[in-house]
Structures are given as structure tokens and as C-alpha cells.
XYZ file of C-alpha atoms in Angstrom:
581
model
C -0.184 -29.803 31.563
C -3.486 -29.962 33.130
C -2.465 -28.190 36.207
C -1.170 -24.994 33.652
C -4.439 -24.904 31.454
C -6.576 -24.509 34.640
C -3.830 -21.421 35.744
C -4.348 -19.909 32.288
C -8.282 -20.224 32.121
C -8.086 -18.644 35.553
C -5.847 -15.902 34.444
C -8.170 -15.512 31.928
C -11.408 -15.059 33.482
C -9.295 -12.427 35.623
C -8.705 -10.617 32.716
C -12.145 -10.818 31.098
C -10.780 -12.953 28.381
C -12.368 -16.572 29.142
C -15.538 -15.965 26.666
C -13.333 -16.485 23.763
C -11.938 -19.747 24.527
C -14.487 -21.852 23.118
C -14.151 -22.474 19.400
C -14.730 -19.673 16.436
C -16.571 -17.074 16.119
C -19.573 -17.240 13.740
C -19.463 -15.192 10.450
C -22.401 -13.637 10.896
C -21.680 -12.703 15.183
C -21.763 -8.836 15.568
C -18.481 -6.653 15.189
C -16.792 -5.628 18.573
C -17.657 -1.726 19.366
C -13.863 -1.120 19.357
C -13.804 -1.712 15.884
C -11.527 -4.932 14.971
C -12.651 -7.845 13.069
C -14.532 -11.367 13.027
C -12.874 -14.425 13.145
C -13.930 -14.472 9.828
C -12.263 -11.102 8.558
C -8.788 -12.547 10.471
C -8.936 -15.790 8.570
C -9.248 -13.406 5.337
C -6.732 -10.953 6.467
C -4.086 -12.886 8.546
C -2.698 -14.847 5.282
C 1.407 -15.834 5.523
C 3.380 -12.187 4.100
C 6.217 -12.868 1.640
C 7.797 -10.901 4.197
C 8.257 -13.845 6.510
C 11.352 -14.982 4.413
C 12.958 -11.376 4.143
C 16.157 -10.571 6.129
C 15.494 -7.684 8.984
C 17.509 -6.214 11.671
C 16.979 -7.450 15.543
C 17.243 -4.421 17.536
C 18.022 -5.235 21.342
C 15.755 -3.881 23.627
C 17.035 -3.632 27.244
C 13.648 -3.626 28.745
C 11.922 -6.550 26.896
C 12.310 -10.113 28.009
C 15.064 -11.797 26.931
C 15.443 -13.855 23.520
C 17.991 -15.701 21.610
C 18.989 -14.951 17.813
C 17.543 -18.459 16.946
C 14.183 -17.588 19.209
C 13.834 -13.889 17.531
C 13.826 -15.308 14.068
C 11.305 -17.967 14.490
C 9.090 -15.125 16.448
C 9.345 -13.066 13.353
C 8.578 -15.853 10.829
C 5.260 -16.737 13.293
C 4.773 -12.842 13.210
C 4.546 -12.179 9.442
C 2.630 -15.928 8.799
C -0.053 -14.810 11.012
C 0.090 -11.001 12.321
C 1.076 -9.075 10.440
C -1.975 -8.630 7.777
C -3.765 -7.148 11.068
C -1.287 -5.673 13.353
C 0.888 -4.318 10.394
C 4.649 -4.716 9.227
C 5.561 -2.492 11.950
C 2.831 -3.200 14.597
C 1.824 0.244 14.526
C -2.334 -1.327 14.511
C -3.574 -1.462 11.235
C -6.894 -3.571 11.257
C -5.737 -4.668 14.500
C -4.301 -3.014 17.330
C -0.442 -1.633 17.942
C 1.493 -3.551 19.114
C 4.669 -1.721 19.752
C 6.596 -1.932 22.868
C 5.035 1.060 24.583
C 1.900 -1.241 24.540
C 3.081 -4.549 25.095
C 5.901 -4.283 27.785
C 3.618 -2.833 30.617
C 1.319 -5.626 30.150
C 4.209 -8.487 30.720
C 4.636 -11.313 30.003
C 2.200 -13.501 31.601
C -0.721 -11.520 30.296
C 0.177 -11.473 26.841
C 0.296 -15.292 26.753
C -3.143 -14.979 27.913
C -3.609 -12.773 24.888
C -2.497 -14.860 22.351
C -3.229 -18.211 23.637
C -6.974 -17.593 24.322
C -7.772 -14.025 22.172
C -10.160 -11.889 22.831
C -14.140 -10.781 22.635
C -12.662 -8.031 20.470
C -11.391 -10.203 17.394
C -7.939 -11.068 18.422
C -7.792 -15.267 17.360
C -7.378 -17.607 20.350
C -4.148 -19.160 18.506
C -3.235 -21.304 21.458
C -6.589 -23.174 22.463
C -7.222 -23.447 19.016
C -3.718 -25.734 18.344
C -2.773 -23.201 15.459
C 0.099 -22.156 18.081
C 1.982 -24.405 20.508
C 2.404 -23.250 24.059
C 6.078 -23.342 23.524
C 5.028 -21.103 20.402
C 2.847 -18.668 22.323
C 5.058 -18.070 25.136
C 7.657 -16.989 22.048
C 5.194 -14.628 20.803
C 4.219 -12.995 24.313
C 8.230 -12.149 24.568
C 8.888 -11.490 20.820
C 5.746 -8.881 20.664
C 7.909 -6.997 23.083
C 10.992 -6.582 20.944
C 11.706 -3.743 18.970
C 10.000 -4.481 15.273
C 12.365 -5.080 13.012
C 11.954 -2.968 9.723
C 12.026 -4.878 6.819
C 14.024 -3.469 3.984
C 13.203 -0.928 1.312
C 12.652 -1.591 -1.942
C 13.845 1.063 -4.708
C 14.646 1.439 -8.293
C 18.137 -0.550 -7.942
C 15.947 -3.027 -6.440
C 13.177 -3.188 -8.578
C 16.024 -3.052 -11.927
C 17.576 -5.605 -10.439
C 14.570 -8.101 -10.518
C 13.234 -6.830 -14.294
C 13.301 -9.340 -16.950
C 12.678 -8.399 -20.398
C 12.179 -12.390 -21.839
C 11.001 -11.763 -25.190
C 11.760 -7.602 -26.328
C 8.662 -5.812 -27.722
C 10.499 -5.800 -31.140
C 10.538 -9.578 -31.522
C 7.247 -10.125 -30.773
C 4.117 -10.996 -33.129
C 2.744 -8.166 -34.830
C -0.917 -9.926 -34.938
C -2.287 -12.743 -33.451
C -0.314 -16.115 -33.864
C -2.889 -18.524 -32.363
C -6.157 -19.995 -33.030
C -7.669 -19.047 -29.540
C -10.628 -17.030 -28.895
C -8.611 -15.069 -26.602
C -11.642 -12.273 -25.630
C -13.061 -16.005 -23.916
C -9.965 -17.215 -21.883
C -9.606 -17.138 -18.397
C -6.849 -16.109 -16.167
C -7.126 -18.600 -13.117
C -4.945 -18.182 -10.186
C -3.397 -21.461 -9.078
C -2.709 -19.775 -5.691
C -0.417 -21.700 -3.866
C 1.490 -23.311 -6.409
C 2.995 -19.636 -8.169
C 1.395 -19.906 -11.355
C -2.165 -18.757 -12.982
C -4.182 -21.074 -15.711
C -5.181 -19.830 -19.030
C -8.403 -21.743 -19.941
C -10.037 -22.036 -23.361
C -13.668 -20.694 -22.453
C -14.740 -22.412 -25.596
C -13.121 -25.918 -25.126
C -12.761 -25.569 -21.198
C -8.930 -26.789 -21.834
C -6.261 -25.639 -20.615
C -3.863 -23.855 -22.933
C -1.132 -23.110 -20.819
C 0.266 -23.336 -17.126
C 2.007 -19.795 -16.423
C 4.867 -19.252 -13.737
C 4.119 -16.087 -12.107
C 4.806 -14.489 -8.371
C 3.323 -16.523 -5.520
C -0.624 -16.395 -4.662
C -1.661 -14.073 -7.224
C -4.141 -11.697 -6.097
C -5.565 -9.784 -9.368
C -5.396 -10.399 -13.441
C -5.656 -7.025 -15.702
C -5.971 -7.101 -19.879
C -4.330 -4.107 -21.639
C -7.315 -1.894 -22.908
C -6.443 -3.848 -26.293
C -6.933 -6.748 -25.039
C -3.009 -8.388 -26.159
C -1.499 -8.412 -22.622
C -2.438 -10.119 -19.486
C -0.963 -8.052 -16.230
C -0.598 -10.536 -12.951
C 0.423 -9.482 -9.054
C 1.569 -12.017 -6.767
C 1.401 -11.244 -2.890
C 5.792 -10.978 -3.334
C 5.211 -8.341 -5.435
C 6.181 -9.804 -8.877
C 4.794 -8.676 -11.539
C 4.263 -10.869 -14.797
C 3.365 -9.749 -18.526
C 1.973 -12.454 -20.654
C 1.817 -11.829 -24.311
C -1.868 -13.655 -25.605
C -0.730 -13.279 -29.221
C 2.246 -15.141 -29.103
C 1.878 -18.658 -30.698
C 1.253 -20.304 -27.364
C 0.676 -17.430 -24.392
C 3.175 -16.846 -22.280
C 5.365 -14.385 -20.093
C 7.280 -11.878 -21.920
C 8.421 -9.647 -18.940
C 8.496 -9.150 -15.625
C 9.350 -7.297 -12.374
C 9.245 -7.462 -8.901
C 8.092 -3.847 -7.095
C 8.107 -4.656 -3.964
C 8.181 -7.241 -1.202
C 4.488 -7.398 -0.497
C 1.581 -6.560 -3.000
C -2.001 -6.959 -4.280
C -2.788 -4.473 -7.220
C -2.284 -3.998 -10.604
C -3.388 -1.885 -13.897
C -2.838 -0.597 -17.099
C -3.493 2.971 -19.001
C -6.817 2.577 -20.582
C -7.372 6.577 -21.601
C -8.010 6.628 -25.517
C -4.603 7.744 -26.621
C -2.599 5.781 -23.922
C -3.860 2.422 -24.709
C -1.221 -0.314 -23.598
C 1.420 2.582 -22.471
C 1.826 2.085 -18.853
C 1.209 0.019 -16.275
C 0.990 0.696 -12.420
C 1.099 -1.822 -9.172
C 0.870 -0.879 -5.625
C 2.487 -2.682 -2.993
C 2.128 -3.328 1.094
C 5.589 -3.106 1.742
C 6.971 -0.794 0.851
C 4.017 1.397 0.911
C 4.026 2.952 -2.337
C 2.847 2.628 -6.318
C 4.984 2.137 -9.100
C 4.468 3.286 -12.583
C 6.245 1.120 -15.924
C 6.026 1.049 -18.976
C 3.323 -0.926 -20.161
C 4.870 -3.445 -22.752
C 8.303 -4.236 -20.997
C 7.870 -3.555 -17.048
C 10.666 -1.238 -17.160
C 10.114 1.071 -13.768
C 9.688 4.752 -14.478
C 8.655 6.147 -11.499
C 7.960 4.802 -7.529
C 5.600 6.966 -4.865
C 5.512 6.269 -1.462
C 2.011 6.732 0.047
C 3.532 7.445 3.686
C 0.744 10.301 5.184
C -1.778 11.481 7.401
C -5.085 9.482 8.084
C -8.748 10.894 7.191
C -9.604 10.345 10.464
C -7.299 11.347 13.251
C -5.145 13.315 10.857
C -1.809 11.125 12.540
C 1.003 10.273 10.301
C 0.997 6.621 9.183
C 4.201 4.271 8.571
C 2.700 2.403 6.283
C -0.385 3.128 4.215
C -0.671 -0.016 1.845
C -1.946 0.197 -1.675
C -5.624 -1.634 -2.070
C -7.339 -1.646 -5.831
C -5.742 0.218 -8.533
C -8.285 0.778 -11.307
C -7.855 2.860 -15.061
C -10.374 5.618 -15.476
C -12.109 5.073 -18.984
C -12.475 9.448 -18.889
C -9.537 10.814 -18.108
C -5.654 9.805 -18.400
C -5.650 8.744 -14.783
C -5.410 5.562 -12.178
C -7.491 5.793 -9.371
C -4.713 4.284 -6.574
C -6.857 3.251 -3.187
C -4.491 4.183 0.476
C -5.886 1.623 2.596
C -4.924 2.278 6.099
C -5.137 6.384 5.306
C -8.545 6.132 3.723
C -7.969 8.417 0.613
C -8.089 7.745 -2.886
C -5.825 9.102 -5.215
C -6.354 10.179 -8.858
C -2.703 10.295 -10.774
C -2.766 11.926 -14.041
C -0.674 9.797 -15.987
C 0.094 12.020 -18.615
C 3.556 12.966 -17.636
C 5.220 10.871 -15.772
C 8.545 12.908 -14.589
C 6.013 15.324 -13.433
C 2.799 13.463 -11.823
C -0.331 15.516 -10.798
C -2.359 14.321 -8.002
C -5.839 14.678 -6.416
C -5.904 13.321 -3.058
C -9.342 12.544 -1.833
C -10.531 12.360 1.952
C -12.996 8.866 2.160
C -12.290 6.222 5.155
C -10.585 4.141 6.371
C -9.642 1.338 5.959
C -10.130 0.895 1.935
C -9.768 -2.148 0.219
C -11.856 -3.497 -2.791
C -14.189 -1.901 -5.743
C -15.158 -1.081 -8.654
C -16.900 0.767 -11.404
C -20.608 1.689 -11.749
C -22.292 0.539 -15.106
C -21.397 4.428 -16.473
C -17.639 3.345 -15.394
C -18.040 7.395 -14.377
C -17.957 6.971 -10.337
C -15.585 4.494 -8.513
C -17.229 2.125 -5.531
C -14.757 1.212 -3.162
C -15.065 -0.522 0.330
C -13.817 1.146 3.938
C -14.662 -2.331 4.890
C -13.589 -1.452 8.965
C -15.500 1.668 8.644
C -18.451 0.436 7.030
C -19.106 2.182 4.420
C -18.808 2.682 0.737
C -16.942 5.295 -0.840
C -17.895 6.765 -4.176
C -15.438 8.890 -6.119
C -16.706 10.763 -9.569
C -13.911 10.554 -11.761
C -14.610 12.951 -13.576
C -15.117 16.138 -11.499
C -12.194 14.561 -9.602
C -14.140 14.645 -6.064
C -15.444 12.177 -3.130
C -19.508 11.875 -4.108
C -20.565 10.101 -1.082
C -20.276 7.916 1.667
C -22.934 5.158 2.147
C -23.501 2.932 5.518
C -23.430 -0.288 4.209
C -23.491 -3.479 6.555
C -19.903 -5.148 8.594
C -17.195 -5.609 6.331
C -18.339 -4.730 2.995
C -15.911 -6.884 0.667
C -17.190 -6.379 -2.967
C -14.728 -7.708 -5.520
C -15.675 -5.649 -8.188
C -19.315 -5.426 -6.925
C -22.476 -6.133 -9.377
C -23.942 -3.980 -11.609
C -27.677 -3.982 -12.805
C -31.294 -2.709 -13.270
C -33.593 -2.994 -10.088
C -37.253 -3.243 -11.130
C -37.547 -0.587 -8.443
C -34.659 2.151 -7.849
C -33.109 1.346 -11.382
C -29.194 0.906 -11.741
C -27.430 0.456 -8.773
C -24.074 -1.563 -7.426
C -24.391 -4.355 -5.157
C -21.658 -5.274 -2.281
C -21.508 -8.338 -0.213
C -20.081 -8.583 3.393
C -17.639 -10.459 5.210
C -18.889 -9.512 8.797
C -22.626 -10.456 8.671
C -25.393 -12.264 5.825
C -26.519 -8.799 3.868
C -25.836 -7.785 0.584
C -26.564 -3.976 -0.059
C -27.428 -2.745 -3.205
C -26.706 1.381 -3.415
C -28.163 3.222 -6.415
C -25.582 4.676 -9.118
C -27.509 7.126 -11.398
C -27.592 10.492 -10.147
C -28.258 12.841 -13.032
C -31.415 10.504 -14.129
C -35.355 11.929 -13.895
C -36.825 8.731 -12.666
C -33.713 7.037 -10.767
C -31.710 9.998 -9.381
C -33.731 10.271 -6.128
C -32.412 7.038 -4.950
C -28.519 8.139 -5.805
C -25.541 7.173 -3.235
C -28.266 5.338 -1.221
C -28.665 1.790 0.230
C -32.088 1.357 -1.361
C -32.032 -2.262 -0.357
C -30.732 -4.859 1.630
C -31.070 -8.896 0.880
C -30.462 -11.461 2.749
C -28.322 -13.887 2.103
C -26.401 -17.500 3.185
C -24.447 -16.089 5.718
C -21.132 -14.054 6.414
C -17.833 -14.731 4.948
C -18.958 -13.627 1.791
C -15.888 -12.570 -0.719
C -17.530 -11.963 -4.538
C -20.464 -10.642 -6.122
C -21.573 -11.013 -9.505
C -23.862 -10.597 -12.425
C -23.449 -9.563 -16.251
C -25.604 -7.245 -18.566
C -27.300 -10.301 -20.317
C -28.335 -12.579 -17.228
C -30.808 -12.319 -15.204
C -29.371 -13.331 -12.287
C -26.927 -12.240 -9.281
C -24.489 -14.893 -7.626
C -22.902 -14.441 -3.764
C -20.093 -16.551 -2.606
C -19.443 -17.183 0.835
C -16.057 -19.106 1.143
C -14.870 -17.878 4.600
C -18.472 -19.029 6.181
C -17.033 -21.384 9.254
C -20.230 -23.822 8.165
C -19.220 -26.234 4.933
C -22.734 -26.434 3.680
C -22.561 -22.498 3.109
C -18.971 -21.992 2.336
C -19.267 -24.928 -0.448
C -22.521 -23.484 -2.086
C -23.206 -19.787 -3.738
C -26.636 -17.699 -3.397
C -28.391 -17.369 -6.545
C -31.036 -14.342 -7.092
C -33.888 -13.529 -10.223
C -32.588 -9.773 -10.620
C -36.484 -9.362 -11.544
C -37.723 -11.177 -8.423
C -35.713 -10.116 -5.657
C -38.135 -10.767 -2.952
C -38.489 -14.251 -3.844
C -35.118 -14.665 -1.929
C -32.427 -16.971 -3.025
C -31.366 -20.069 -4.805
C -28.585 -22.469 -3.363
C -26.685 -23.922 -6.011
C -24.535 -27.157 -4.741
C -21.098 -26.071 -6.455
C -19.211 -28.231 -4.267
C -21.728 -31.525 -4.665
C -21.301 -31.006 -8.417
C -17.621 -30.911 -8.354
C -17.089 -34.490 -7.062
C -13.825 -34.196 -5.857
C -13.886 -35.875 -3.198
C -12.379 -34.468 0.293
C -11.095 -31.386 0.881
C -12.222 -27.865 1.931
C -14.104 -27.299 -1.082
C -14.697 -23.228 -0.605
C -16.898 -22.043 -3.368
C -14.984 -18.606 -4.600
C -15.490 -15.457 -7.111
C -18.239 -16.450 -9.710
C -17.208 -14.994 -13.259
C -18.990 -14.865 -16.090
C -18.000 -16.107 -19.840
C -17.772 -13.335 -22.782
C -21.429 -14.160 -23.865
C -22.420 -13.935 -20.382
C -24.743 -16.848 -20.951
C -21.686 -19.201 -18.681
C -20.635 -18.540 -14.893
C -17.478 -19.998 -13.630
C -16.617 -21.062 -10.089
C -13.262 -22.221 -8.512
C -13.503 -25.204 -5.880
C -10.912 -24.326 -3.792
C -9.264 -26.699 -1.683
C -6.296 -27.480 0.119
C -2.747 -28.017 -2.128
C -3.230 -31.621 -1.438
C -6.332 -32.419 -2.518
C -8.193 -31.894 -5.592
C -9.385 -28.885 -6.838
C -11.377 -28.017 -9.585
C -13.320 -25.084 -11.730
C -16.923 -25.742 -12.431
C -19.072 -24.342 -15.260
C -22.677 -23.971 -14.864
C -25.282 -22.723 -17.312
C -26.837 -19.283 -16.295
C -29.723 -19.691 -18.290
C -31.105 -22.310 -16.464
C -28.820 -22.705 -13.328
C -27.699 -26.487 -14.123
C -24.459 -27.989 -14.302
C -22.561 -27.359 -17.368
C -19.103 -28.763 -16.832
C -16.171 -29.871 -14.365
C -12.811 -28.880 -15.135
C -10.703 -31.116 -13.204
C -6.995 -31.337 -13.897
C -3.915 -32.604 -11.945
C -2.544 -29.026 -12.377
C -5.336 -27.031 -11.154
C -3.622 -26.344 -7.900
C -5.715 -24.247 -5.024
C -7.673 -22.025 -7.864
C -9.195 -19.431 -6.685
C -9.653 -15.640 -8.643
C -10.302 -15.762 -12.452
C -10.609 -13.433 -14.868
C -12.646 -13.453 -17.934
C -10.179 -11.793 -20.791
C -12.969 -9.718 -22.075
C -15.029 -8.891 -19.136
C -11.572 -7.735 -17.491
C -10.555 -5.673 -20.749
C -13.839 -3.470 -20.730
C -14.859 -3.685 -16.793
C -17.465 -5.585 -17.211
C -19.531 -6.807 -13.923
């Protein structure tokens, strides 16, 4: 065994490779110039696909090593745990490079075990040194990377019909509120790897009920009435909850895909609680349903042409979905193309479309304090995109730092350059704060501009918050490779923003003893005077959601519960309802 590590390191200095043998790579280490990621972005990105467990087609190829049925399954399975969320469903590069066989047969064999086993100075993990991947494994993958990618199946309207539930019918439903709960105050918590989300009395910190939804739900949407709580797993399911119902629960559902992340609801005065919409990975394409049963009324692919190079793309996954609050439209983000796409909802059989040109590769945002222009990442590009809603055209493009992953972003008044939108990053420790009122005497100088740039704990970070009451802006940093960050959040005076930050001990106050204890997505209560943080840890060991007072920065409360299973995203009720962040 000794003997054949020395062979590979060798092989790898021959191929320029050795420098990435040694452990991770630090969240805040500089970018590659070729573009791909941090170890930090492929810990974020590289998450198992639902697609692992989905049937697909092996397609002999007569010049790629040979592999056995039993040998091409388990390379697929590896493939869509850990790959695929860079390289793509079809290898065709994505974040990552291709990956097809045009690529990998010329290189062999021998040097794509090199490949995978020890990575590479341009982002690609070192899954062999680093134990994730056995060398039994990583010989597998070096042969299986130069099969033919199997295509996993399509999902239509039989498909999607198929999977719709309608549990409780619109018609036998409450027609008011049947429950004591200060609904505006509960939160949707995301019990990630146990298929279910919390709802959590904001007043009482109890839980009220344990929903079974799709598995590692990514995003929680209210109805612009508040009534109905939307949910997206990562399979693509789909579950309505009904919060007037005696106790809260799911009324419908739907699966619209096999892979997915985003979902929405008509929020146009006039369309209140009509429609719905959810994107999905795989397929690549957005589905619109009716908004109080699920039922699927119309499906879009997103296949197209990049920004950039103008080259057709296979697969063109749908990011954030968001309502417009001015017009009857969603605002539907095309990752891997880069555009952004406003669909006018108001007739469904016959959609209308503006397809806007930003960059690649988009992924999170949200609204400006107006809720007029749209702030979305190109987190591989760098750069923010802002869309104006309502002349329906891209306003800018703003150089931000590496990775921009905002959430939502933050809202607020700088003492300086007025209201403007703040971003943190995965790739390095900055958070950029880009000024948001353009048509304003005093402010509008400093419009669609990075007017500043603070420094915070370190890379890695995944949420950024503040409210229009406090005074104060939180960063999380979960996917920080050093505990001491990743279990603590950044606090900053909105009013004294050269002071620097605060470090607020989430995980310390938590006492749960062991465990990973990431520190994720701060979220504020209705009154905005509360700020809520999930402990995440591992499905074995306790988790727990922990309350703190914003006021004066002190520890409020600990929920801890046998049930609160990996929590991660939550979503205040109201604050979701009205965009509030």
C-alpha cells in the first residue's frame, strides 16, 4: 500500500497535481483563474442528488474501460452523491468542468485516478487522500467518468399527476382561522435530513407540529395572505400546509420533478393565493399550479443558450423564484444560462416572457427595501445582478467579492450612502453592501455600486440579515473549515460600521454537547426585536434553535427537542409573507 501511494504522489507531481494533497483548502484562499470553486463552495455545492436513487440507462461505450452492471451502478450512485452538483447531471461542466467522454477517455485511466484521488489547485476535492473515497472507489470513478452518462428520466405532466395528492379539498377546509396561534410569528424550520420542517410558536418557542414534507427542504414561501405555507424538498416534492386548520398541516402536494430548490406563490393584488410556481434541476424547467391544490397547469423547460458564449445548454437549472409585488409576474432565475426570466402570470395557456441577459452562474437573491429591483447572485461570475421589475430590464451588474451567496441579502439605511443591500460570500471574508435607490436626490449617486466592503469572520459565509427595527446586521459562516468561526455569527451596529464586528458564541450557548455545531441563516421574529439561529449538527447528535435578544445581543432561549433533527433554514411566517429582510 505504501509502495502505491509513493507511485501516485509521483504521478502526481508529474502532473502538477501534488500541491493539493495536503488537507483543505481555506475558505478564505483565492479562487483559481480558471474559474471553479473553493473547497468551501464544493462542500456547499457537492450535496447527495435525489437523483442517486433514480433508474437510468447504461449505454456501452466500446472505447471506455471496461465495467460490470454491478460496478456501473455503484459509479453512478458515487457520481450523483458527490459530482454531480458541480460537474452536472450530464457532465456537460456546470460549476465544474465537463466531463464527458471526449474529455475523459484521452486522459486514461491512470491519470484520472490521479484526478480524483488527489484533486486539483483548481477546486476539484482530493476525495481519495482525504478518505471520503476508497482507492477501490476511486479507481471506479476514473473508469465510470469514461462511460457514456446515463440520462436520467424526464419528468412530465403524467408524471407530475401521478405524484399529486389533494389530502384535504379546498372545499372542506376552514373558512377562518381554527387555532389559537399567532400564526404571522411561527416559524417554518427545515429538519433537513429527516424529510420534515418544524412549525414553532414564536411566542411560546414550542413546537406545534412536526410536518412530513420532501427530503432536505431548501426554501419555505407564505401565500401573500398569509393562510398557506409552500415547501421544496431537493426530490422535488412539493408540500401545501394549511395554517388555519385546527392544528397545521399538509393539505396537498406534488412532486415536479426529480431534483429541485425553488418555490413561490402569485402575490400581484388581484392574484393573491392563485398560483404557485417551483423550478427544478432535473428536469430543467418551472412548473406553474394552482395555488390552493398543487394541481399542475403548465411545465417550461429552460433548455437555451448561455449569456456568455451563446452555446446551447442541456440543462439550465432553476435557482430563486421570487413574486413581483408590481406586476402579475415571477421572476424565475436560469442558473447555468445566466438570465432571468419575468413570466406574466396572467394567462397561463398563453405565458408571456421577458428573458433577460445577466451572468452566469445565478443562484440566490432578493428584493431591495422598494421590493422594485431584484438582487440576485452570479456567484461564479462575481457579480450581482439587478433586474427592475418594473420596466422589465437588467439595471446593472456590480463586482462584488468570490462567491457572493446572499440568502435574501440585508436591507437597510447606511449613515453614509443611504439604503443599500448587503451580500455575504462564500469564497473569501467580505461582505459588500451595493446601494439600491436610484431615483433619490441625496442617495442616487451611489446607485448599483459597491459603496462598501466589511470585513468579516471569514469565508464560508451562507446568510445575511437584519430587519427594519434593529439596529444591527448578523453574518453566518457555517461552511468556514475553522469550528470557532463556523459555530459563531458576526454581529454589526448598522450606525457604527467601522467599529467592526461582534462575535456572538451561538454554539457555546446552545450546550449541546458534540457535534458539528454550524451556526446557519439568522431570522428575525415578527417584532423584529428576536433573531433566531439553527445549530446544525450531524443527524446523530443534538441539534438545536437558539433565540437571542437583538436589543441587547444576550441569550434569550434554547430550543432543544428530540425532534429537531439537522435544522437548518427557517422562515419567519410574516417576514416571508411581505419580503421582509
Amino acid at each position: 500500500m505504501k509502495s502505491g501511494r509513493l507511485e501516485w504522489v509521483a504521478l502526481a507531481a508529474f502532473l502538477g497535481m501534488a500541491a493539493v494533497t495536503v488537507g483543505y483548502v481555506q475558505a478564505d484562499d483565492k479562487r483559481s483563474d480558471d474559474g471553479h470553486m473553493t473547497e468551501t463552495e464544493m462542500q456547499y455545492q457537492a450535496g447527495g442528488s435525489p437523483l442517486a436513487e433514480e433508474k437510468m440507462h447504461q449505454d456501452v461505450n466500446p472505447l471506455a474501460p471496461k465495467m460490470t452492471e454491478e460496478e456501473f451502478e455503484r459509479g453512478r450512485q458515487i457520481y450523483f452523491e458527490r459530482c454531480a452538483g458541480c460537474h452536472g447531471v450530464l457532465r456537460k461542466g456546470a460549476t465544474g468542468k465537463a466531463l464527458t467522454p471526449d474529455v475523459t477517455i484521452p486522459r486514461g485511466t491512470d491519470y484520472l485516478k490521479v484526478f480524483i484521488g488527489y484533486g486539483s489547485p483548481a477546486g476539484m476535492p482530493n476525495w481519495g487522500t482525504s478518505g471520503e473515497l476508497s482507492e477501490a472507489d476511486v479507481d471506479l470513478m476514473a473508469r465510470y467518468v469514461q462511460q457514456t452518462p446515463p440520462t436520467p428520466p424526464e419528468f412530465g405532466m403524467r408524471d407530475m399527476k401521478a405524484t399529486w395528492k389533494v389530502i384535504v379539498p379546498p372545499e372542506q377546509r376552514p373558512r377562518k382561522k381554527m387555532n389559537n396561534f399567532n400564526i404571522a410569528n411561527i416559524f417554518s424550520t427545515t429538519l433537513r435530513d429527516s424529510g420534515e420542517v418544524a412549525l414553532i410558536d414564536g411566542d411560546s418557542k414550542k413546537i406545534i407540529n412536526i410536518v412530513k414534507t420532501g427530503y432536505a427542504v431548501h426554501i419555505s414561501r407564505t401565500s401573500a395572505s398569509g393562510r398557506y405555507l409552500y415547501v421544496i424538498g431537493r426530490d422535488g416534492k412539493v408540500n401545501l400546509i394549511d395554517l388555519w386548520m385546527p392544528m397545521p398541516d399538509n393539505v396537498a402536494e406534488i412532486r415536479i420533478g426529480l431534483e429541485a430548490r425553488s418555490v413561490d406563490t402569485s402575490k400581484y393584488k388581484g392574484y393573491e393565493d392563485r398560483l404557485a410556481i417551483a423550478g427544478a434541476y432535473w428536469p430543467p424547467q418551472y412548473v406553474i399550479m394552482k395555488g390552493d391544490t398543487l394541481e399542475p397547469l403548465r411545465i417550461v423547460s429552460t433548455r437555451g443558450m448561455t449569456v456568455d458564449e451563446q452555446e446551447f445548454h442541456p440543462e439550465p437549472r432553476v435557482a430563486a423564484i421570487v413574486a413581483s409585488h408590481h406586476k402579475p409576474e415571477f421572476v424565475v432565475n436560469v442558473k447555468e444560462t445566466g438570465k432571468v426570466l419575468l413570466v406574466d402570470y396572467r394567462n397561463v395557456d398563453a405565458l408571456k416572457t421577458v428573458e433577460i441577459g445577466a451572468a452566469p452562474f445565478l443562484h440566490d437573491g432578493g428584493w431591495d427595501a422598494s421590493k422594485r429591483y431584484f438582487l440576485v447572485a452570479a456567484n461564479q461570475s462575481n457579480k450581482i445582478a439587478v433586474v427592475d421589475s418594473v420596466d422589465g430590464k437588467l439595471a446593472a451588474l456590480v463586482d462584488v467579492g468570490k462567491i457572493p451567496h446572499p440568502g435574501r441579502g440585508a436591507n437597510f439605511v447606511h449613515p453614509k450612502y443611504g439604503p443599500v443591500w448587503a451580500t455575504g460570500h462564500l469564497g473569501d471574508e467580505t461582505i459588500a453592501l451595493i446601494g439600491t435607490a436610484p431615483k433619490d436626490k441625496k442617495y442616487g449617486k451611489y446607485a448599483w455600486k459597491m459603496v462598501e466592503v466589511l470585513k468579516g469572520q471569514g469565508g464560508g459565509s451562507l446568510f445575511i440579515k437584519t430587519h427594519p427595527k434593529s439596529k444591527h446586521l448578523y453574518v453566518d459562516t457555517p461552511l468556514h473549515p475553522d469550528p470557532a468561526i463556523s459555530q459563531s455569527v458576526a454581529v454589526y451596529d448598522i450606525n457604527n460600521l467601522d467599529k467592526g464586528y461582534r462575535v456572538l458564541p451561538i454554539g457555546e450557548w446552545a450546550d449541546v454537547g458534540e457535534g458539528a455545531k454550524r451556526i446557519v441563516q439568522p431570522e428575525y421574529n415578527r417584532a423584529g426585536d428576536e433573531v433566531w439561529f439553527s445549530v446544525w449538527s450531524a443527524k446523530n447528535q443534538q441539534s438545536a434553535v437558539v433565540v437571542i435578544d437583538d436589543r441587547t445581543l444576550t441569550l434569550k432561549a434554547v430550543i432543544k427537542d428530540p425532534r429537531l433533527i439537522t435544522p437548518t433554514g427557517k422562515f419567519n411566517i410574516h417576514n416571508t409573507q411581505h419580503d421582509v429582510y
